[in-house]
mmCIF file of C-alpha atoms in Angstrom:
data_model
loop_
_atom_site.group_PDB
_atom_site.id
_atom_site.type_symbol
_atom_site.label_atom_id
_atom_site.label_comp_id
_atom_site.label_asym_id
_atom_site.label_seq_id
_atom_site.Cartn_x
_atom_site.Cartn_y
_atom_site.Cartn_z
ATOM 1 C CA MET A 197 15.597 2.623 16.775
ATOM 2 C CA ASP A 198 17.460 0.313 14.229
ATOM 3 C CA GLU A 199 20.693 2.415 13.793
ATOM 4 C CA GLU A 200 22.223 -0.585 11.539
ATOM 5 C CA TYR A 201 20.156 0.690 8.429
ATOM 6 C CA ILE A 202 19.927 3.892 6.456
ATOM 7 C CA GLY A 203 16.516 3.165 5.305
ATOM 8 C CA TYR A 204 13.998 0.179 4.106
ATOM 9 C CA LEU A 205 11.344 -1.121 2.140
ATOM 10 C CA LYS A 206 8.799 -3.108 4.568
ATOM 11 C CA TYR A 207 5.452 -5.109 3.573
ATOM 12 C CA GLU A 208 3.383 -6.113 6.678
ATOM 13 C CA GLY A 209 0.266 -7.385 7.299
ATOM 14 C CA LYS A 210 -1.783 -10.757 7.709
ATOM 15 C CA LEU A 211 -0.776 -11.601 4.036
ATOM 16 C CA ILE A 212 2.824 -12.024 4.986
ATOM 17 C CA GLU A 213 2.957 -15.068 7.323
ATOM 18 C CA ASP A 214 6.044 -15.490 9.328
ATOM 19 C CA GLY A 215 7.517 -12.964 7.606
ATOM 20 C CA LEU A 216 7.505 -14.444 3.918
ATOM 21 C CA LEU A 217 6.586 -13.266 0.596
ATOM 22 C CA ASP A 218 6.490 -15.833 -2.306
ATOM 23 C CA ALA A 219 9.643 -15.719 -4.625
ATOM 24 C CA ARG A 220 8.085 -14.005 -7.501
ATOM 25 C CA LYS A 221 6.734 -11.365 -5.356
ATOM 26 C CA ALA A 222 9.996 -11.209 -3.281
ATOM 27 C CA ALA A 223 11.972 -10.642 -6.474
ATOM 28 C CA GLN A 224 9.741 -7.963 -7.852
ATOM 29 C CA ALA A 225 9.764 -6.130 -4.677
ATOM 30 C CA LEU A 226 13.649 -5.987 -4.632
ATOM 31 C CA LEU A 227 13.917 -5.170 -8.482
ATOM 32 C CA GLY A 228 11.348 -2.275 -7.618
ATOM 33 C CA PHE A 229 13.360 -1.034 -4.635
ATOM 34 C CA ASP A 230 16.647 -1.292 -6.297
ATOM 35 C CA GLU A 231 15.161 0.737 -9.180
ATOM 36 C CA ALA A 232 14.012 3.497 -7.379
ATOM 37 C CA ILE A 233 17.282 3.693 -5.249
ATOM 38 C CA ARG A 234 19.422 3.362 -8.233
ATOM 39 C CA PHE A 235 17.524 6.219 -10.223
ATOM 40 C CA PHE A 236 17.667 8.643 -7.144
ATOM 41 C CA VAL A 237 21.393 7.773 -6.510
ATOM 42 C CA GLY A 238 22.191 8.322 -10.371
ATOM 43 C CA GLN A 239 20.294 11.778 -10.133
ATOM 44 C CA GLN A 240 23.210 12.873 -7.537
ATOM 45 C CA SER A 241 26.079 10.827 -8.694
ATOM 46 C CA PRO A 242 25.819 9.446 -12.283
ATOM 47 C CA SER A 243 28.914 7.462 -11.359
ATOM 48 C CA LEU A 244 27.249 5.416 -8.972
ATOM 49 C CA ARG A 245 24.211 4.627 -10.961
ATOM 50 C CA ASP A 246 25.552 1.293 -12.219
ATOM 51 C CA LEU A 247 27.059 0.296 -8.963
ATOM 52 C CA ASP A 248 26.755 -3.265 -8.250
ATOM 53 C CA PHE A 249 25.442 -3.205 -4.978
ATOM 54 C CA GLU A 250 23.293 -5.748 -2.933
ATOM 55 C CA ILE A 251 20.345 -5.108 -0.906
ATOM 56 C CA PRO A 252 19.655 -7.587 1.906
ATOM 57 C CA VAL A 253 16.296 -8.920 3.073
ATOM 58 C CA ARG A 254 15.342 -9.305 6.728
ATOM 59 C CA LEU A 255 12.276 -11.512 7.638
ATOM 60 C CA ARG A 256 10.268 -10.932 10.795
ATOM 61 C CA LYS A 257 6.878 -12.427 11.642
ATOM 62 C CA GLY A 258 4.326 -10.424 9.722
ATOM 63 C CA SER A 259 6.762 -8.410 8.142
ATOM 64 C CA TRP A 260 9.185 -8.400 4.901
ATOM 65 C CA GLU A 261 11.944 -5.876 4.533
ATOM 66 C CA ALA A 262 14.460 -4.899 1.889
ATOM 67 C CA LEU A 263 17.285 -2.970 3.684
ATOM 68 C CA ILE A 264 19.942 -0.206 3.015
ATOM 69 C CA PRO A 265 22.844 -0.794 5.505
ATOM 70 C CA THR A 266 24.586 2.000 7.501
ATOM 71 C CA SER A 267 28.154 0.005 6.724
ATOM 72 C CA LEU A 268 27.715 1.545 3.313
ATOM 73 C CA ILE A 269 31.379 2.174 2.255
ATOM 74 C CA ASP A 270 32.158 -1.235 3.335
ATOM 75 C CA TRP A 271 29.498 -2.554 1.244
ATOM 76 C CA VAL A 272 30.423 -0.328 -1.858
ATOM 77 C CA VAL A 273 33.976 -1.418 -1.412
ATOM 78 C CA ARG A 274 33.063 -4.994 -1.634
ATOM 79 C CA ALA A 275 31.017 -4.391 -4.654
ATOM 80 C CA VAL A 276 33.678 -2.664 -6.513
ATOM 81 C CA GLY A 277 36.223 -5.495 -5.520
ATOM 82 C CA VAL A 278 34.823 -7.298 -8.588
ATOM 83 C CA GLY A 279 35.042 -4.306 -10.769
ATOM 84 C CA VAL A 280 36.618 -6.458 -13.274
ATOM 85 C CA THR A 281 33.220 -7.882 -13.895
ATOM 86 C CA THR A 282 31.159 -5.047 -13.262
ATOM 87 C CA GLY A 283 33.162 -2.364 -14.935
ATOM 88 C CA VAL A 284 33.433 -0.505 -11.810
ATOM 89 C CA THR A 285 36.930 1.500 -12.028
ATOM 90 C CA THR A 286 39.621 2.009 -9.311
ATOM 91 C CA TYR A 287 38.910 5.961 -9.770
ATOM 92 C CA LEU A 288 35.172 5.079 -8.605
ATOM 93 C CA VAL A 289 36.440 3.388 -5.592
ATOM 94 C CA THR A 290 38.507 6.362 -4.534
ATOM 95 C CA ALA A 291 35.639 8.623 -5.308
ATOM 96 C CA ALA A 292 33.318 6.420 -3.051
ATOM 97 C CA LYS A 293 35.876 6.695 -0.061
ATOM 98 C CA LYS A 294 36.294 10.516 -0.448
ATOM 99 C CA MET A 295 32.520 10.694 -0.557
ATOM 100 C CA ALA A 296 32.387 8.818 2.685
ATOM 101 C CA ASP A 297 34.563 11.600 4.133
ATOM 102 C CA LYS A 298 32.448 14.296 2.608
ATOM 103 C CA ASP A 299 35.416 15.217 0.690
ATOM 104 C CA PHE A 300 33.970 14.819 -2.664
ATOM 105 C CA GLU A 301 31.652 17.747 -3.771
ATOM 106 C CA LYS A 302 30.735 18.076 -0.272
ATOM 107 C CA LYS A 303 28.479 14.883 -0.169
ATOM 108 C CA GLY A 304 28.998 11.913 1.884
ATOM 109 C CA LEU A 305 28.174 8.546 0.472
ATOM 110 C CA LYS A 306 25.659 7.882 3.283
ATOM 111 C CA ASP A 307 24.085 11.236 2.477
ATOM 112 C CA ILE A 308 23.543 10.247 -1.224
ATOM 113 C CA PHE A 309 21.476 6.982 -0.167
ATOM 114 C CA VAL A 310 19.624 8.895 2.677
ATOM 115 C CA HIS A 311 18.376 11.530 -0.053
ATOM 116 C CA ALA A 312 17.355 8.386 -2.155
ATOM 117 C CA VAL A 313 15.419 6.839 0.240
ATOM 118 C CA GLU A 314 14.040 10.550 1.008
ATOM 119 C CA ALA A 315 13.288 11.159 -2.547
ATOM 120 C CA ILE A 316 10.879 7.716 -2.746
ATOM 121 C CA GLN A 317 9.006 9.243 -0.068
ATOM 122 C CA TRP A 318 8.492 12.350 -1.624
ATOM 123 C CA THR A 319 7.631 11.044 -4.736
ATOM 124 C CA ILE A 320 4.920 8.715 -2.590
ATOM 125 C CA ARG A 321 3.857 12.337 -0.953
ATOM 126 C CA ILE A 322 3.617 14.154 -4.269
ATOM 127 C CA GLY A 323 1.879 11.289 -5.876
ATOM 128 C CA LYS A 324 -0.899 11.206 -3.097
ATOM 129 C CA HIS A 325 -1.141 14.899 -3.334
ATOM 130 C CA LEU A 326 -1.670 15.355 -6.939
ATOM 131 C CA ASP A 327 -3.541 12.199 -7.110
ATOM 132 C CA GLY A 328 -0.971 10.945 -9.931
ATOM 133 C CA LEU A 329 2.499 11.429 -11.303
ATOM 134 C CA ILE A 330 1.888 12.823 -14.494
ATOM 135 C CA ARG A 331 2.039 16.425 -13.638
ATOM 136 C CA LYS A 332 5.184 18.366 -13.871
ATOM 137 C CA LYS A 333 4.281 21.670 -14.199
ATOM 138 C CA PHE A 334 2.537 23.763 -11.948
ATOM 139 C CA GLU A 335 0.667 27.445 -11.958
ATOM 140 C CA ASN A 336 0.676 29.666 -8.972
ATOM 141 C CA PRO A 337 3.604 27.904 -7.054
ATOM 142 C CA GLN A 338 4.566 29.332 -3.784
ATOM 143 C CA PHE A 339 7.825 29.614 -1.912
ATOM 144 C CA ARG A 340 8.824 29.674 1.609
ATOM 145 C CA ASN A 341 11.786 29.640 3.738
ATOM 146 C CA GLU A 342 13.952 31.778 1.660
ATOM 147 C CA ASN A 343 12.901 29.877 -1.605
ATOM 148 C CA THR A 344 14.338 26.651 -0.403
ATOM 149 C CA GLU A 345 10.659 25.033 -0.522
ATOM 150 C CA ILE A 346 8.295 25.152 -3.225
ATOM 151 C CA GLY A 347 4.496 24.604 -2.640
ATOM 152 C CA ILE A 348 2.518 22.672 -5.632
ATOM 153 C CA PRO A 349 -1.340 22.906 -5.780
ATOM 154 C CA ASN A 350 -3.324 19.990 -6.253
ATOM 155 C CA GLN A 351 -7.103 20.056 -7.832
ATOM 156 C CA LYS A 352 -8.372 21.336 -4.403
ATOM 157 C CA GLY A 353 -6.109 24.088 -4.315
ATOM 158 C CA GLU A 354 -4.440 22.501 -1.534
ATOM 159 C CA TYR A 355 -0.410 23.067 -1.369
ATOM 160 C CA LEU A 356 2.352 20.733 -0.788
ATOM 161 C CA PHE A 357 5.667 22.436 0.457
ATOM 162 C CA ILE A 358 8.640 20.402 -0.924
ATOM 163 C CA PRO A 359 12.534 21.023 -0.584
ATOM 164 C CA LYS A 360 13.700 22.173 -3.648
ATOM 165 C CA LYS A 361 16.231 19.373 -4.421
ATOM 166 C CA PHE A 362 13.410 16.880 -3.770
ATOM 167 C CA PHE A 363 11.336 18.748 -6.189
ATOM 168 C CA GLU A 364 14.117 18.656 -8.695
ATOM 169 C CA PHE A 365 14.554 14.870 -8.045
ATOM 170 C CA TYR A 366 10.691 14.483 -9.156
ATOM 171 C CA ILE A 367 10.536 16.309 -12.138
ATOM 172 C CA PRO A 368 12.103 13.499 -14.109
ATOM 173 C CA VAL A 369 10.705 10.491 -12.566
ATOM 174 C CA ASN A 370 8.805 8.362 -14.679
ATOM 175 C CA PRO A 371 5.412 7.706 -13.526
ATOM 176 C CA GLY A 372 6.027 3.834 -13.224
ATOM 177 C CA LEU A 373 8.804 4.238 -11.227
ATOM 178 C CA LEU A 374 7.221 2.862 -8.301
ATOM 179 C CA LYS A 375 4.722 0.635 -9.759
ATOM 180 C CA LYS A 376 6.893 -2.831 -9.182
ATOM 181 C CA MET A 377 6.663 -2.103 -5.374
ATOM 182 C CA ALA A 378 3.137 -0.764 -5.586
ATOM 183 C CA GLU A 379 1.616 -3.754 -7.389
ATOM 184 C CA LEU A 380 2.009 -5.840 -4.197
ATOM 185 C CA ILE A 381 -0.206 -3.883 -1.868
ATOM 186 C CA GLU A 382 -3.375 -5.583 -1.118
ATOM 187 C CA GLU A 383 -5.790 -4.631 1.651
ATOM 188 C CA GLU A 384 -4.179 -6.849 4.204
ATOM 189 C CA ARG A 385 -0.430 -6.169 2.802
ATOM 190 C CA ARG A 386 0.884 -2.609 3.370
ATOM 191 C CA LEU A 387 3.826 -0.934 1.951
ATOM 192 C CA GLU A 388 6.003 1.339 3.910
ATOM 193 C CA ILE A 389 9.309 3.200 3.365
ATOM 194 C CA GLY A 390 11.435 4.326 6.243
ATOM 195 C CA VAL A 391 14.646 6.423 6.470
ATOM 196 C CA TYR A 392 16.562 6.894 9.599
ATOM 197 C CA LYS A 393 18.036 10.650 9.665
ATOM 198 C CA ASN A 394 19.352 12.773 12.516
ATOM 199 C CA GLY A 395 18.599 9.942 15.063
ATOM 200 C CA GLU A 396 14.641 9.876 13.759
ATOM 201 C CA LEU A 397 12.691 7.253 11.775
ATOM 202 C CA ILE A 398 10.538 9.071 9.057
ATOM 203 C CA ARG A 399 8.097 6.662 7.646
ATOM 204 C CA GLU A 400 5.918 7.233 4.527
ATOM 205 C CA SER A 401 3.434 4.675 3.425
ATOM 206 C CA ILE A 402 1.166 3.838 0.448
ATOM 207 C CA PRO A 403 -2.565 2.491 1.582
ATOM 208 C CA TYR A 404 -4.298 0.302 -0.587
ATOM 209 C CA GLN A 405 -6.943 2.955 -1.543
ATOM 210 C CA GLN A 406 -4.239 4.669 -3.172
ATOM 211 C CA ARG A 407 -2.234 1.966 -4.742
ATOM 212 C CA ARG A 408 -3.922 2.758 -8.359
ATOM 213 C CA ILE A 409 -1.888 6.083 -8.405
ATOM 214 C CA PHE A 410 1.240 4.265 -8.541
ATOM 215 C CA THR A 411 0.153 1.057 -10.762
ATOM 216 C CA LEU A 412 -1.500 2.712 -13.738
ATOM 217 C CA ASP A 413 0.070 1.524 -17.035
ATOM 218 C CA VAL A 414 3.114 3.956 -17.709
ATOM 219 C CA GLU A 415 2.748 3.623 -21.620
ATOM 220 C CA GLU A 416 -0.873 4.851 -21.440
ATOM 221 C CA GLU A 417 -0.630 7.279 -18.517
ATOM 222 C CA ILE A 418 1.976 9.551 -20.088
ATOM 223 C CA LEU A 419 0.169 10.042 -23.394
ATOM 224 C CA PHE A 420 0.662 13.858 -24.065
ATOM 225 C CA PRO A 421 2.031 14.218 -20.545
ATOM 226 C CA GLU A 422 2.334 17.885 -21.135
ATOM 227 C CA LEU A 423 -1.470 18.442 -21.319
ATOM 228 C CA VAL A 424 -2.411 18.375 -17.638
ATOM 229 C CA HIS A 425 -5.844 18.434 -16.203
ATOM 230 C CA GLY A 426 -7.332 21.928 -15.925
ATOM 231 C CA GLN A 427 -4.973 23.552 -18.519
ATOM 232 C CA GLU A 428 -6.272 25.966 -21.092
ATOM 233 C CA VAL A 429 -5.366 24.983 -24.733
ATOM 234 C CA THR A 430 -5.552 25.758 -28.379
ATOM 235 C CA LEU A 431 -5.017 22.866 -30.682
ATOM 236 C CA GLU A 432 -4.690 22.012 -34.367
ATOM 237 C CA GLY A 433 -6.228 18.775 -35.574
ATOM 238 C CA HIS A 434 -8.855 17.072 -37.498
ATOM 239 C CA ILE A 435 -12.210 16.215 -36.656
ATOM 240 C CA THR A 436 -12.738 12.480 -37.296
ATOM 241 C CA LYS A 437 -16.316 11.492 -35.846
ATOM 242 C CA GLY A 438 -19.402 12.647 -33.865
ATOM 243 C CA ASN A 439 -21.200 10.441 -31.265
ATOM 244 C CA GLU A 440 -24.594 11.694 -30.187
ATOM 245 C CA ASN A 441 -25.024 9.192 -27.697
ATOM 246 C CA THR A 442 -21.766 10.333 -25.740
ATOM 247 C CA ASN A 443 -22.305 13.646 -27.109
ATOM 248 C CA SER A 444 -18.675 13.892 -27.956
ATOM 249 C CA LEU A 445 -16.290 14.635 -31.282
ATOM 250 C CA GLY A 446 -13.363 12.541 -32.244
ATOM 251 C CA PHE A 447 -10.301 14.964 -32.625
ATOM 252 C CA MET A 448 -7.092 13.620 -34.541
ATOM 253 C CA TYR A 449 -4.071 15.249 -32.678
ATOM 254 C CA LYS A 450 -0.620 14.168 -33.401
ATOM 255 C CA ASP A 451 -1.917 10.618 -34.708
ATOM 256 C CA HIS A 452 -4.057 10.177 -31.541
ATOM 257 C CA ILE A 453 -7.840 10.638 -31.384
ATOM 258 C CA LEU A 454 -8.995 12.390 -28.375
ATOM 259 C CA ALA A 455 -12.594 12.526 -27.075
ATOM 260 C CA CYS A 456 -13.731 16.264 -27.093
ATOM 261 C CA TYR A 457 -17.184 17.480 -25.196
ATOM 262 C CA PRO A 458 -18.664 20.554 -25.571
ATOM 263 C CA GLU A 459 -19.055 23.067 -22.556
ATOM 264 C CA THR A 460 -22.632 23.317 -23.103
ATOM 265 C CA GLY A 461 -25.217 22.164 -25.810
ATOM 266 C CA SER A 462 -25.011 19.182 -28.046
ATOM 267 C CA ILE A 463 -22.729 18.205 -30.791
ATOM 268 C CA VAL A 464 -25.381 18.439 -33.112
ATOM 269 C CA ASN A 465 -24.808 22.037 -33.350
ATOM 270 C CA TYR A 466 -21.174 21.239 -34.610
ATOM 271 C CA LYS A 467 -22.051 18.747 -37.406
ATOM 272 C CA ASN A 468 -20.703 20.819 -39.996
ATOM 273 C CA ALA A 469 -17.005 20.303 -38.189
ATOM 274 C CA ILE A 470 -16.890 16.675 -39.291
ATOM 275 C CA PHE A 471 -13.867 16.000 -41.394
ATOM 276 C CA VAL A 472 -12.561 19.075 -40.998
ATOM 277 C CA ASN A 473 -9.099 20.387 -40.269
ATOM 278 C CA CYS A 474 -9.649 22.690 -37.479
ATOM 279 C CA ARG A 475 -8.507 24.790 -34.075
ATOM 280 C CA ILE A 476 -9.930 23.867 -31.187
ATOM 281 C CA TYR A 477 -10.450 26.077 -27.808
ATOM 282 C CA GLY A 478 -10.993 24.552 -24.230
ATOM 283 C CA SER A 479 -9.492 23.032 -21.396
ATOM 284 C CA ILE A 480 -7.817 19.428 -20.699
ATOM 285 C CA SER A 481 -9.620 16.885 -18.606
ATOM 286 C CA ARG A 482 -7.737 13.953 -17.050
ATOM 287 C CA LEU A 483 -10.748 12.779 -14.779
ATOM 288 C CA ASP A 484 -10.607 9.028 -14.496
ATOM 289 C CA ASP A 485 -13.215 6.261 -13.386
ATOM 290 C CA PHE A 486 -11.945 6.232 -10.035
ATOM 291 C CA GLY A 487 -12.804 9.925 -9.370
ATOM 292 C CA GLY A 488 -8.890 10.973 -9.710
ATOM 293 C CA TYR A 489 -7.093 12.914 -12.189
ATOM 294 C CA ASN A 490 -4.796 9.871 -14.053
ATOM 295 C CA ALA A 491 -7.016 9.300 -17.328
ATOM 296 C CA SER A 492 -4.404 7.812 -19.711
ATOM 297 C CA LYS A 493 -5.781 9.981 -22.579
ATOM 298 C CA PRO A 494 -6.537 13.965 -22.002
ATOM 299 C CA LYS A 495 -10.015 14.722 -23.024
ATOM 300 C CA ILE A 496 -10.795 18.165 -24.378
ATOM 301 C CA ILE A 497 -13.793 20.388 -23.106
ATOM 302 C CA PHE A 498 -14.141 22.642 -25.824
ATOM 303 C CA SER A 499 -15.925 26.322 -25.871
ATOM 304 C CA LYS A 500 -15.152 26.845 -29.775
ATOM 305 C CA ILE A 501 -13.798 25.295 -32.915
ATOM 306 C CA GLU A 502 -12.479 27.359 -35.873
ATOM 307 C CA ALA A 503 -12.286 25.728 -39.270
ATOM 308 C CA LEU A 504 -8.876 26.006 -40.951
ATOM 309 C CA ASP A 505 -9.546 24.531 -44.238
ATOM 310 C CA THR A 506 -10.077 27.336 -46.902
ATOM 311 C CA ASN A 507 -13.043 25.380 -48.579
ATOM 312 C CA ALA A 508 -14.816 24.428 -45.391
ATOM 313 C CA GLY A 509 -17.370 27.253 -45.915
ATOM 314 C CA ASN A 510 -18.726 29.224 -43.122
ATOM 315 C CA LEU A 511 -19.288 27.621 -39.826
ATOM 316 C CA PRO A 512 -21.561 30.131 -38.001
ATOM 317 C CA LEU A 513 -22.239 27.952 -35.048
ATOM 318 C CA PHE A 514 -18.732 27.333 -34.047
#
């Protein structure tokens, strides 16, 4: 076991000959790992978020690794030694040293970085469990171990139990947080995140088949993230068009047009809804082209439409 290090990001496989990545990919991997570590460090201690720390690289035949050293205090002190240029204060140096002795809010500096790497691993596990990182609200959660673990269901009704602190770390995660790292995954280049804890090496990886979960376009992915797959909704908007070929209606909602499909029957039965302000009842679908639930735009599977316009006339088929 390599006890010099708290944790690591590793790429390995046939595409990494003699432990080398090209310069652009290496820079992207380091930046992605730095951003993820910094995000979760900042969740625990905001004063350390902007610390100018460095992540060393180790090359081995068939693998490339970015590492978090165990000699963290010396590492932090070296970083804050250039505080004039980084904006780090003497107080921060003192706070870092206190954290090292577990005398600063009972957290050791090493613990903070261990938890940061663990949080990346839990983000991966949650993403694989939910088939995406959009979902933040959960119905029917379960609790165990005196409520220290939260169980969240996926679309199959299977539960993943997560330590409460890591569940809380996950909630504000941007769905694209791991994108820079995951984009380098290929069939012959695997990504692994490892952490050394209590004398044990714990590993978590992203296989090529699940790479898409972490590389979706962030801006598209989070369109109406509050509308999660399977959620029952009642929304108000405006029907803009109908398409008999796709058996769908276009529904203008908060300046975006969402595709709506009837639970049963044809949209011909809803022709009087075109150009009408209305209230639509149904459920959200995030089913994507890969069979997952990561569609960038939510769709609505509707059961009922009510006209809101006073001059819309009677709409008996709605």
